[in-house]
Coordinates of C-alpha atoms in Angstrom, one line a residue:
M376 CA -0.2 119.0 201.0
R377 CA -1.7 119.3 197.7
K378 CA 1.7 118.9 196.1
R379 CA 2.4 115.7 198.0
V380 CA -0.8 114.2 196.7
I381 CA 0.2 115.2 193.3
S382 CA 3.6 113.7 193.7
L383 CA 2.0 110.4 195.0
L384 CA -0.4 110.2 192.1
F385 CA 2.4 110.8 189.8
A386 CA 4.4 108.0 191.2
V387 CA 1.4 105.7 191.3
L388 CA 0.8 106.5 187.5
F389 CA 4.3 105.8 186.6
V390 CA 4.2 102.4 188.2
F391 CA 1.2 101.4 186.1
S392 CA 2.7 102.7 183.1
V393 CA 5.6 100.5 183.3
M394 CA 4.1 97.4 184.9
P395 CA 4.0 95.6 181.5
L396 CA 7.8 95.9 181.3
L397 CA 8.3 94.6 184.8
P398 CA 9.5 91.0 185.6
V399 CA 7.4 88.8 187.9
A400 CA 9.2 89.9 190.8
A401 CA 8.9 93.7 190.3
R402 CA 5.0 93.3 189.5
N403 CA 4.5 91.6 192.8
S404 CA 2.2 93.7 195.2
D405 CA 4.6 93.1 198.0
L406 CA 7.1 95.7 196.7
P407 CA 7.5 98.9 198.6
V408 CA 5.2 101.7 197.2
A409 CA 5.1 105.4 197.5
G410 CA 4.3 106.6 201.0
T411 CA 6.0 103.8 202.8
N412 CA 8.3 105.1 205.4
M413 CA 11.4 103.1 205.4
G414 CA 12.9 105.2 208.2
S415 CA 16.5 106.7 208.3
E416 CA 18.4 107.8 211.4
G417 CA 18.4 111.6 211.8
A418 CA 16.2 112.3 208.9
D419 CA 13.0 114.2 208.6
S420 CA 9.8 112.2 208.3
E421 CA 9.0 112.2 204.6
E422 CA 7.3 109.7 202.4
D423 CA 9.3 107.3 200.2
I424 CA 9.7 107.9 196.5
I425 CA 10.2 104.6 194.4
L426 CA 12.6 104.8 191.6
Y427 CA 12.6 102.6 188.5
F428 CA 15.4 101.8 186.2
V429 CA 15.3 100.1 182.9
D430 CA 18.2 98.0 181.5
E431 CA 19.3 99.0 177.9
T432 CA 19.9 95.4 176.8
D433 CA 16.5 93.9 178.0
S434 CA 13.5 96.1 178.1
E435 CA 11.7 93.4 180.0
N436 CA 14.2 93.7 182.8
V437 CA 13.1 96.4 185.2
F438 CA 14.8 97.1 188.6
V439 CA 13.0 98.8 191.5
Y440 CA 14.9 100.8 194.1
P441 CA 13.1 102.4 197.0
S442 CA 14.9 105.8 197.6
L443 CA 14.6 109.2 199.2
T444 CA 13.4 108.4 202.7
A445 CA 14.4 111.6 204.1
L446 CA 16.3 114.9 203.3
S447 CA 19.8 115.3 204.7
D448 CA 21.9 118.2 205.4
T449 CA 23.6 119.9 202.6
V450 CA 26.8 118.4 201.7
A451 CA 29.6 119.0 199.2
N452 CA 29.1 117.6 195.7
P453 CA 31.2 114.4 194.9
E454 CA 34.2 114.9 192.5
S455 CA 33.6 111.7 190.6
D456 CA 31.1 108.9 190.0
E457 CA 31.2 105.7 192.0
N458 CA 29.9 102.2 191.0
L459 CA 26.5 101.5 192.4
N460 CA 26.6 98.5 194.8
P461 CA 25.0 97.4 198.1
V462 CA 27.7 99.2 200.2
F463 CA 27.5 102.5 198.4
P464 CA 30.4 104.9 199.8
Y465 CA 29.2 107.7 197.8
P466 CA 30.0 111.3 199.1
G467 CA 27.0 113.5 199.4
L468 CA 24.7 110.5 199.9
R469 CA 23.9 108.4 203.1
L470 CA 22.9 104.7 202.7
N471 CA 20.1 103.5 204.6
A472 CA 21.8 100.4 205.9
A473 CA 18.7 98.4 207.0
G474 CA 17.3 98.2 203.4
V475 CA 14.6 95.9 202.2
E476 CA 14.7 92.2 201.5
Y477 CA 12.6 90.9 198.7
G478 CA 12.8 88.1 196.2
G479 CA 16.4 87.2 197.1
F480 CA 17.5 90.8 196.7
R481 CA 18.1 93.5 199.3
Y482 CA 17.0 97.0 198.3
Y483 CA 18.4 100.2 199.7
S484 CA 17.4 103.9 200.3
Y485 CA 19.7 106.7 199.4
L486 CA 19.7 110.1 201.1
L487 CA 20.1 113.0 198.6
S488 CA 21.3 116.2 199.8
S489 CA 18.9 119.4 199.4
N490 CA 18.7 120.9 196.0
Q491 CA 20.6 118.0 194.7
F492 CA 19.8 116.6 191.3
S493 CA 20.8 112.9 190.6
Y494 CA 20.7 110.5 187.7
I495 CA 21.5 106.8 187.2
S496 CA 23.0 105.5 184.0
L497 CA 21.1 102.3 183.1
S498 CA 24.1 101.1 180.9
N499 CA 26.7 100.8 183.6
G500 CA 24.9 101.4 186.9
Q501 CA 26.8 104.6 187.7
V502 CA 25.3 107.4 189.7
G503 CA 26.2 111.1 188.9
N504 CA 25.2 114.4 190.2
V505 CA 23.5 117.1 188.0
A506 CA 24.3 120.1 189.7
S507 CA 23.8 122.0 193.1
G508 CA 21.4 124.8 193.5
N509 CA 17.7 125.3 192.9
R510 CA 16.5 123.8 189.7
T511 CA 12.9 124.5 188.7
E512 CA 12.9 123.3 185.1
S513 CA 13.0 119.4 184.6
L514 CA 14.0 120.1 181.0
A515 CA 17.3 121.7 182.1
A516 CA 18.0 118.8 184.4
R517 CA 17.4 116.1 181.6
E518 CA 19.2 118.0 179.0
L519 CA 22.3 118.3 181.5
A520 CA 22.1 114.6 182.2
R521 CA 22.1 113.8 178.5
Q522 CA 25.2 115.7 177.9
N523 CA 26.9 114.0 180.7
T524 CA 26.2 110.4 179.9
A525 CA 28.2 110.2 176.6
G526 CA 25.5 108.4 174.7
Q527 CA 24.7 105.9 177.5
R528 CA 21.0 104.8 178.0
Y529 CA 19.3 106.1 181.1
A530 CA 16.4 107.5 182.8
V531 CA 16.6 110.8 185.1
F532 CA 15.1 111.1 188.5
Y533 CA 15.7 114.3 190.5
I534 CA 14.4 116.2 193.5
R535 CA 13.4 119.8 193.6
M536 CA 13.1 122.0 196.5
V537 CA 10.4 124.7 196.4
N538 CA 9.8 126.9 199.3
G539 CA 11.3 124.3 201.5
V540 CA 9.0 121.5 200.4
R541 CA 10.5 118.4 198.6
T542 CA 8.8 117.5 195.4
A543 CA 9.6 114.3 193.5
E544 CA 9.4 114.3 189.8
L545 CA 10.0 111.6 187.2
G546 CA 12.0 112.3 184.3
E547 CA 11.1 111.0 180.8
D548 CA 12.9 108.4 178.8
V549 CA 15.9 110.4 177.5
W550 CA 16.7 108.0 174.7
P551 CA 14.7 108.1 171.4
D552 CA 11.5 105.8 171.4
R553 CA 11.6 102.2 170.6
L554 CA 11.2 101.3 166.9
I555 CA 8.6 98.4 166.8
T556 CA 8.5 96.5 163.4
V557 CA 5.7 93.9 162.5
P558 CA 6.9 92.5 159.1
P559 CA 4.2 91.7 156.5
S560 CA 3.3 88.2 155.4
C561 CA 2.4 87.0 151.9
T562 CA -1.3 87.8 152.4
E563 CA -1.4 90.4 155.4
A564 CA 0.1 93.8 155.8
G565 CA 2.6 94.7 158.5
Y566 CA 3.6 98.0 160.2
T567 CA 6.3 100.1 161.9
C568 CA 5.9 102.6 164.8
Y569 CA 7.7 104.2 167.6
V570 CA 6.7 103.5 171.2
G571 CA 7.8 105.5 174.3
L572 CA 9.7 103.4 176.7
F573 CA 7.9 104.5 180.0
T574 CA 4.7 106.0 178.4
G575 CA 3.8 103.5 175.8
A576 CA 2.8 106.3 173.5
I577 CA 2.7 105.2 169.7
R578 CA 3.7 107.5 166.9
D579 CA 4.6 107.5 163.2
R580 CA 2.8 104.1 162.5
K581 CA 3.5 103.1 158.9
T582 CA 1.8 100.2 157.0
L583 CA 3.9 97.7 155.2
P584 CA 2.2 96.1 152.3
A585 CA 1.7 92.3 152.1
T586 CA 4.5 90.8 150.0
G587 CA 2.6 88.3 148.0
H588 CA 3.6 84.8 147.2
T589 CA 6.8 83.7 145.7
G590 CA 6.7 80.4 143.6
G591 CA 9.2 77.6 144.1
E592 CA 10.4 74.8 142.0
P593 CA 7.6 72.5 140.8
Q594 CA 7.2 69.1 142.6
E595 CA 5.7 66.1 141.3
I596 CA 3.4 64.2 143.7
Y597 CA 2.4 60.7 142.6
N598 CA -0.9 60.0 144.3
N599 CA -2.0 57.8 141.6
P600 CA 0.9 55.7 140.1
P601 CA 0.2 53.7 137.0
S602 CA 0.4 49.9 137.1
C603 CA 1.2 47.4 134.1
T604 CA -2.3 47.4 133.0
Q605 CA -3.9 50.6 134.6
A606 CA -3.3 54.2 133.6
G607 CA -2.3 56.7 136.4
S608 CA -1.4 60.3 137.1
Y609 CA 0.6 62.8 139.1
D610 CA 0.3 66.3 140.1
T611 CA 2.7 69.1 139.5
V612 CA 2.6 71.4 142.5
V613 CA 4.2 74.9 143.1
C614 CA 4.3 76.1 146.5
C615 CA 5.2 79.6 148.0
V616 CA 8.9 79.5 149.2
T617 CA 7.9 81.9 152.0
C618 CA 4.7 80.5 153.6
N619 CA 4.7 76.9 151.7
Q620 CA 1.1 77.5 150.6
V621 CA 0.1 75.8 147.5
I622 CA -0.3 78.5 144.8
R623 CA -0.6 76.3 141.6
R624 CA -1.5 72.5 141.0
S625 CA -1.9 70.7 137.6
T626 CA -2.6 67.0 137.0
V627 CA -0.6 64.9 134.3
A628 CA -2.0 61.6 133.0
L629 CA 0.3 58.6 132.7
N630 CA -0.2 55.5 130.4
P631 CA 0.0 52.0 131.7
L632 CA 3.5 50.9 132.2
G633 CA 3.1 47.5 130.5
H634 CA 4.7 44.1 131.6
E635 CA 8.4 43.7 131.8
Y636 CA 9.0 39.8 131.6
I637 CA 12.1 38.1 132.8
N638 CA 12.1 34.5 132.5
G639 CA 8.3 34.5 131.7
V640 CA 7.3 36.4 134.8
C641 CA 6.7 40.2 135.1
T642 CA 9.1 42.0 137.3
R643 CA 6.5 44.4 138.4
C644 CA 3.2 42.5 139.1
G645 CA 4.4 39.0 138.9
A646 CA 2.0 38.1 135.9
V647 CA 3.0 35.1 133.6
K648 CA 3.7 35.7 130.2
P649 CA 0.8 34.3 128.1
S650 CA 3.1 32.5 125.6
V651 CA 5.1 30.8 128.3
T652 CA 4.2 27.1 129.1
K653 CA 5.5 24.7 131.8
P654 CA 9.2 23.6 130.9
V655 CA 9.7 20.2 129.4
I656 CA 13.2 18.6 129.1
T657 CA 13.7 17.5 125.5
S658 CA 17.4 16.4 125.8
Q659 CA 18.9 15.1 128.9
P660 CA 22.5 15.5 130.0
K661 CA 24.8 12.6 129.4
S662 CA 27.4 11.0 131.7
V663 CA 31.0 11.6 130.5
C664 CA 34.4 10.3 131.2
V665 CA 37.4 12.7 130.9
A666 CA 41.1 12.8 131.7
I667 CA 42.2 14.6 134.8
G668 CA 42.7 18.3 133.8
S669 CA 40.5 17.9 130.6
P670 CA 37.3 19.8 130.1
A671 CA 34.0 18.1 130.8
S672 CA 30.8 19.3 129.4
F673 CA 27.0 18.6 130.2
R674 CA 24.0 19.9 128.1
V675 CA 20.4 20.1 128.5
A676 CA 17.5 21.2 126.2
A677 CA 14.0 22.1 127.1
S678 CA 10.8 23.6 125.7
G679 CA 8.5 26.1 127.4
G680 CA 9.8 29.6 126.6
D681 CA 11.7 32.2 128.6
L682 CA 13.6 29.4 130.3
C683 CA 15.9 29.9 133.4
Y684 CA 18.6 27.3 133.9
Q685 CA 20.2 26.4 137.3
W686 CA 22.8 23.5 137.3
Q687 CA 23.1 21.5 140.6
Y688 CA 25.6 18.9 141.7
R689 CA 26.0 16.3 144.4
K690 CA 29.0 14.3 145.6
G691 CA 28.3 10.7 144.5
D692 CA 24.9 9.0 143.6
S693 CA 23.1 10.1 146.8
G694 CA 23.0 12.9 149.0
S695 CA 21.7 16.5 148.8
W696 CA 21.7 18.6 145.5
I697 CA 23.5 21.8 145.6
N698 CA 22.9 24.9 143.5
W699 CA 26.1 25.7 141.5
S700 CA 26.7 29.3 141.7
G701 CA 27.1 31.1 138.3
K702 CA 26.0 28.0 136.3
T703 CA 22.8 29.3 134.7
A704 CA 23.2 28.5 131.1
A705 CA 21.9 25.4 129.1
S706 CA 25.4 23.9 129.1
V707 CA 28.0 23.7 131.6
S708 CA 31.8 23.1 131.1
F709 CA 34.6 22.7 133.5
N710 CA 37.8 20.7 134.1
G711 CA 37.8 17.2 135.7
T712 CA 39.7 16.7 138.9
S713 CA 40.4 14.0 141.2
T714 CA 37.9 15.9 143.5
N715 CA 34.9 15.9 141.2
N716 CA 35.4 12.4 140.0
G717 CA 32.1 10.6 140.5
Y718 CA 30.1 13.8 140.9
Q719 CA 26.6 13.8 139.6
Y720 CA 25.2 16.9 137.6
R721 CA 21.5 17.8 136.7
C722 CA 19.8 21.1 135.6
R723 CA 16.8 22.8 137.0
V724 CA 14.8 24.4 134.3
S725 CA 12.2 27.0 135.2
N726 CA 9.9 29.9 134.1
G727 CA 6.9 31.6 135.2
A728 CA 4.7 28.6 134.4
G729 CA 6.7 26.0 136.5
V730 CA 9.8 23.9 136.9
A731 CA 11.4 20.9 135.3
V732 CA 14.5 18.9 136.5
S733 CA 16.6 16.8 134.3
D734 CA 18.0 13.4 134.7
A735 CA 21.4 13.1 136.7
A736 CA 24.6 12.6 134.7
T737 CA 27.8 11.2 136.1
L738 CA 31.4 12.5 135.7
R739 CA 34.2 10.0 135.6
V740 CA 37.7 11.3 135.8
T741 CA 40.6 9.0 134.7
A742 CA 44.4 9.3 134.5
K743 CA 45.8 11.2 131.6
L744 CA 46.7 9.3 128.4
T745 CA 50.4 9.6 127.4
I746 CA 52.4 7.9 124.8
T747 CA 55.8 7.3 126.5
S748 CA 57.5 5.4 123.5
Q749 CA 56.9 6.2 119.7
P750 CA 57.2 3.7 116.8
K751 CA 60.6 3.8 115.1
S752 CA 61.3 3.6 111.4
T753 CA 62.9 0.3 110.4
T754 CA 64.4 -1.5 107.5
V755 CA 64.2 -5.2 107.0
T756 CA 65.5 -7.6 104.4
L757 CA 62.9 -8.9 102.0
G758 CA 61.0 -11.8 103.7
N759 CA 62.1 -10.9 107.1
Y760 CA 59.9 -9.6 109.9
A761 CA 59.5 -6.0 110.7
S762 CA 58.5 -4.8 114.1
F763 CA 56.8 -1.5 115.3
N764 CA 56.0 -0.9 119.1
V765 CA 54.2 1.9 120.9
A766 CA 54.1 2.3 124.8
A767 CA 51.5 4.5 126.8
T768 CA 50.2 5.0 130.2
G769 CA 46.5 5.6 131.2
E770 CA 43.6 3.6 132.2
N771 CA 41.8 0.9 130.0
L772 CA 44.0 1.4 127.1
R773 CA 43.1 0.3 123.6
Y774 CA 45.3 0.2 120.4
Q775 CA 44.4 0.3 116.6
W776 CA 47.4 0.2 114.2
Q777 CA 46.9 2.0 110.9
Y778 CA 49.0 2.2 107.7
K779 CA 49.2 4.7 105.0
K780 CA 50.4 3.9 101.5
P781 CA 53.2 6.1 99.8
G782 CA 51.7 9.1 98.2
S783 CA 48.4 8.7 99.9
D784 CA 47.0 11.0 102.7
T785 CA 44.5 8.5 104.0
W786 CA 45.2 6.3 107.2
I787 CA 43.5 2.9 107.2
N788 CA 42.7 0.8 110.2
W789 CA 44.6 -2.5 110.0
S790 CA 42.0 -5.0 110.9
G791 CA 43.0 -7.2 113.8
K792 CA 46.1 -5.2 114.7
T793 CA 45.0 -4.2 118.2
D794 CA 48.1 -4.8 120.3
S795 CA 50.8 -2.4 121.4
A796 CA 53.3 -4.3 119.3
L797 CA 53.0 -4.9 115.5
S798 CA 55.0 -7.6 113.6
F799 CA 54.9 -8.6 110.0
K800 CA 57.1 -9.7 107.0
G801 CA 58.7 -7.2 104.8
A802 CA 57.6 -7.5 101.2
S803 CA 58.0 -5.6 98.0
T804 CA 54.3 -4.3 98.3
N805 CA 54.8 -2.7 101.8
N806 CA 58.0 -1.0 100.9
G807 CA 57.7 2.6 101.9
Y808 CA 54.4 2.1 104.0
Q809 CA 54.0 4.3 107.0
Y810 CA 52.6 2.9 110.3
R811 CA 51.0 4.4 113.4
C812 CA 49.0 3.4 116.3
V813 CA 45.8 5.0 117.7
V814 CA 45.9 4.8 121.4
S815 CA 42.6 5.3 123.4
S816 CA 41.2 5.3 126.8
D817 CA 37.7 5.9 128.1
A818 CA 38.5 9.6 128.1
E819 CA 41.0 10.3 125.3
I820 CA 42.3 9.3 122.1
L821 CA 46.0 9.9 121.0
E822 CA 47.8 9.0 117.6
S823 CA 51.4 8.0 117.8
D824 CA 54.2 9.2 115.4
A825 CA 54.4 7.7 112.0
A826 CA 57.2 5.3 111.2
T827 CA 58.5 4.1 107.8
L828 CA 59.1 0.5 106.7
S829 CA 62.0 0.1 104.2
V830 CA 62.4 -3.3 102.6
T831 CA 65.7 -4.4 100.9
S832 CA 67.1 -7.2 99.2
S833 CA 70.5 -6.8 101.3
V834 CA 71.2 -9.3 104.1
L835 CA 70.9 -7.5 107.5
P836 CA 74.3 -7.6 109.3
S837 CA 74.7 -10.0 112.1
I838 CA 77.6 -9.6 114.6
T839 CA 79.5 -12.8 115.3
S840 CA 82.1 -11.6 117.6
Q841 CA 81.4 -8.9 120.2
P842 CA 84.2 -6.3 121.5
K843 CA 86.0 -7.5 124.7
S844 CA 86.8 -5.2 127.7
A845 CA 90.6 -4.5 128.1
T846 CA 93.0 -3.3 130.7
V847 CA 96.1 -1.5 129.6
A848 CA 98.8 0.3 131.3
L849 CA 98.9 4.0 131.2
G850 CA 100.3 5.0 127.8
S851 CA 100.0 1.5 126.4
Y852 CA 97.7 0.7 123.3
A853 CA 94.2 -0.7 123.8
S854 CA 92.4 -2.5 121.0
F855 CA 88.6 -3.3 120.3
S856 CA 87.5 -5.5 117.4
V857 CA 84.0 -6.7 116.1
T858 CA 83.2 -9.3 113.6
A859 CA 79.9 -9.3 111.5
T860 CA 78.2 -10.9 108.4
G861 CA 75.9 -9.4 106.0
T862 CA 75.9 -7.6 102.7
N863 CA 78.7 -4.8 102.5
P864 CA 78.5 -4.0 106.4
S865 CA 79.9 -0.7 107.3
Y866 CA 81.3 0.2 110.8
Q867 CA 80.8 3.3 113.2
W868 CA 82.5 3.0 116.5
Q869 CA 80.8 4.9 119.4
Y870 CA 81.9 5.9 122.9
K871 CA 80.2 6.7 126.1
K872 CA 82.0 8.5 128.9
R873 CA 82.1 7.2 132.5
D874 CA 79.0 8.4 134.4
S875 CA 77.2 9.3 131.1
T876 CA 74.3 7.8 129.2
T877 CA 75.0 9.3 125.8
W878 CA 76.7 7.4 123.1
T879 CA 78.9 9.6 120.7
N880 CA 80.0 8.6 117.1
W881 CA 83.9 8.6 117.2
S882 CA 84.7 10.5 114.0
G883 CA 86.9 8.4 111.7
K884 CA 86.7 5.2 113.6
T885 CA 85.0 3.2 110.8
D886 CA 86.9 0.0 110.7
A887 CA 86.1 -3.4 112.4
T888 CA 89.2 -2.9 114.7
I889 CA 90.2 0.3 116.6
S890 CA 93.4 0.8 118.5
F891 CA 94.4 3.9 120.7
K892 CA 96.5 4.6 123.8
G893 CA 95.1 4.4 127.2
T894 CA 95.1 7.6 129.1
S895 CA 93.7 8.9 132.5
T896 CA 91.1 10.6 130.5
N897 CA 89.6 7.6 128.8
N898 CA 90.0 5.3 131.6
A899 CA 86.5 3.6 132.3
Y900 CA 85.2 4.8 128.9
Q901 CA 82.9 2.3 126.9
Y902 CA 83.0 1.4 123.4
R903 CA 80.6 -0.2 120.9
C904 CA 80.3 -0.5 117.1
V905 CA 77.1 0.0 114.9
V906 CA 77.2 -2.4 112.0
S907 CA 75.0 -1.4 109.0
N908 CA 74.1 -1.9 105.5
D909 CA 71.1 -1.4 103.2
A910 CA 69.0 -3.8 105.1
G911 CA 69.3 -2.1 108.4
S912 CA 71.8 -2.0 111.2
V913 CA 72.8 -3.7 114.5
T914 CA 74.7 -2.6 117.5
S915 CA 77.3 -4.7 119.2
S916 CA 77.6 -5.0 123.1
A917 CA 79.7 -2.5 124.8
A918 CA 83.3 -3.1 126.0
T919 CA 85.1 -1.3 128.8
L920 CA 88.6 0.1 128.8
T921 CA 90.6 0.2 132.1
V922 CA 93.8 2.2 132.2
V923 CA 96.2 1.2 135.0
V924 CA 99.5 2.8 136.3
L925 CA 102.0 -0.1 136.5
P926 CA 105.3 -0.2 138.4
S927 CA 108.4 1.1 136.5
I928 CA 111.9 -0.6 137.0
T929 CA 114.4 2.1 137.1
R930 CA 117.5 -0.2 137.9
Q931 CA 117.7 -3.8 136.9
P932 CA 119.4 -6.6 138.6
K933 CA 123.0 -7.3 137.4
S934 CA 124.8 -10.6 136.8
V935 CA 127.4 -11.6 139.4
T936 CA 130.3 -14.1 140.0
V937 CA 131.3 -15.2 143.4
A938 CA 133.6 -17.9 144.9
L939 CA 132.0 -21.2 146.1
G940 CA 130.6 -20.4 149.5
R941 CA 130.7 -16.7 149.2
P942 CA 127.6 -14.4 149.3
A943 CA 125.8 -13.3 146.0
T944 CA 123.5 -10.2 146.0
F945 CA 120.8 -9.3 143.4
S946 CA 118.7 -5.9 143.7
V947 CA 116.1 -4.1 141.7
T948 CA 114.9 -0.5 141.9
A949 CA 111.4 0.4 140.9
T950 CA 108.8 3.4 141.2
G951 CA 105.2 3.3 141.7
E952 CA 102.6 3.1 144.6
N953 CA 102.1 0.1 147.0
L954 CA 104.9 -1.8 145.3
R955 CA 105.4 -5.5 146.2
Y956 CA 108.4 -7.7 145.1
Q957 CA 108.6 -11.4 144.3
W958 CA 112.0 -12.9 143.1
Q959 CA 112.0 -15.7 140.6
Y960 CA 114.7 -18.2 139.6
K961 CA 115.3 -20.3 136.5
K962 CA 117.6 -23.3 136.3
P963 CA 120.2 -23.6 133.4
G964 CA 118.5 -25.2 130.4
S965 CA 114.9 -24.6 131.5
D966 CA 112.2 -22.1 130.5
T967 CA 110.2 -22.1 133.6
W968 CA 110.5 -19.3 136.2
Y969 CA 109.8 -20.3 139.8
N970 CA 108.7 -18.0 142.7
W971 CA 111.4 -18.2 145.4
S972 CA 109.4 -18.5 148.6
G973 CA 110.2 -15.6 151.0
K974 CA 112.1 -13.5 148.8
T975 CA 109.9 -10.5 148.6
S976 CA 112.4 -7.6 149.2
A977 CA 113.9 -5.2 146.7
S978 CA 117.3 -7.1 147.0
I979 CA 118.2 -10.7 148.0
T980 CA 121.6 -12.1 149.1
F981 CA 122.5 -15.9 149.4
N982 CA 125.8 -18.1 149.1
G983 CA 126.9 -19.4 145.8
T984 CA 127.1 -23.0 145.6
S985 CA 127.8 -25.7 143.2
T986 CA 124.1 -26.3 142.9
N987 CA 123.1 -22.7 142.0
N988 CA 125.9 -22.1 139.5
G989 CA 124.5 -20.8 136.3
Y990 CA 121.0 -20.0 137.7
Q991 CA 119.2 -16.9 136.5
Y992 CA 117.3 -14.6 138.8
R993 CA 114.7 -11.8 138.2
C994 CA 112.2 -9.8 140.2
V995 CA 108.5 -9.2 139.5
V996 CA 107.5 -5.9 141.0
S997 CA 103.6 -5.4 141.3
N998 CA 101.0 -2.9 142.7
D999 CA 97.2 -2.8 142.7
D1000 CA 97.1 -2.1 139.0
G1001 CA 99.5 -4.8 137.6
S1002 CA 102.9 -6.1 137.6
V1003 CA 106.2 -5.8 135.7
A1004 CA 109.3 -8.5 135.6
S1005 CA 112.8 -7.1 135.7
A1006 CA 115.5 -8.3 133.4
A1007 CA 117.2 -11.6 134.3
A1008 CA 120.6 -11.8 135.9
T1009 CA 123.0 -14.8 136.0
L1010 CA 125.0 -16.2 139.0
T1011 CA 128.3 -17.7 138.3
V1012 CA 130.1 -19.8 141.2
T1013 CA 133.9 -20.3 141.0
A1014 CA 136.0 -22.7 142.8
S1015 CA 137.2 -21.2 146.2
G1016 CA 140.4 -19.5 145.9

């Protein structure tokens, strides 16, 4: 009885020793405790022994199994271990099938055979037998268990039979005690020690000294930044990289920043520069007129200091003013277009002291000025008029003729000569003068080319007879002539091909008359003659050459003699296109040929009579290009025989 009490007390002490390691469910007072009889069919009435297992991987995870409700008969030892599970078919052990339900788990009791030592591995949950027979030394049981677990973590529980009385004994933690380490901090020491898993006994405690602070990189903290006029400071702070405690702090003084002015205003504090006064416009932009595509410029001037410019525009003389992006200088330049014609422009001038706005200036854009025809140099006879002309396009054009004397570089405005045409008499004093015209619009000024006046005593040629157009048969000669008066005239014939506008000097054709064959190449060419002398030159009118392809008679009519009343036949053969025939006759002693009405074939036949005896006959063969007459044939009529 005394030993039972000791066993019970030992079990109770064990429970209290491991309570801090138990989960909530294991610490509940409703768990079965030693002395509770779970019951087992056919078993002796003995008190229960509660077995505790500790999982190697989690010391807080404690499992409680009630066991040993009674002793069983001696059975053979198992040959091998089996997995622990709710249906435990373990040879040598009997399962109390009822079990106990608690916290969602069912706990079972296992019946151990007499003189049987058992252990449970906490790593894999397997049960193994120690040995059969009486074991009186718990140390031997623990040592044997240690040898059979191959390094697994476990706790050993075993039963010992002494004089037929069962005694429950709790084995100690077979694995080494747990190493506990409390690391030191920067300012406090730490320690290490070993703690028994079941007993909680502490051994080999060693103190770990405080590590001390480790300084990090200095950091600048601006608690009092300087302003434009006030000094400031900042702190340089070094903190421990381990605990972040400040271990060193120093203060650095900063001078005032001073003002930073842009357009007379400090960018930091907004103060106005003392030397800046409100802007005043001293020169206004002026309205301008430019040709389309030409640059237009507007300029403004103002006083006040540190000025800022912003040009604005509006479409016409009314409406809202619009800031022109990027146009922030005292002057602005851009091309005039049809779009901005009539726009107005002004400039907003500002600084920190105020704003001034210029007057509006208007842009007028006109058509571009172009000289389309330049003055030509000319030669006139002394006392005759010389003329110079200029032609231009644009708007509101104005003309001013100028002259320059031989050997001079100075152009002089000729007063009163303000038309596009200039005419005056050639004289010995203006011989060799140059003349040009300055053409201007509201937007542009252009100078014409210079033209030279030559004055001679020769008489300028004058054409009295113009060349005449001519039509010739292919291969026949064509002639063109010109008649002119003047001093020592010279001639230069020119030609112009059909469908061309260019006149070309005809080399070697320098007489008043030219003659050449008509060909298919020069058909429709035009010809003219330039007649010139020291006084100048004149050009004849143009004459056109037409080259035609006429019919060609290949067999002429033959004279015939017939008896009175007998038929006479005349025929002609010709080549060409679209040929037409017209026979003619001429009476003896006459020079007149008469068309014979109705006789329009290549041959004619009629009776000889005393009347037509001695008549001549011919055929005029024609086409669209012209006609040709055959040779004449005579009819002789004799008395009938």
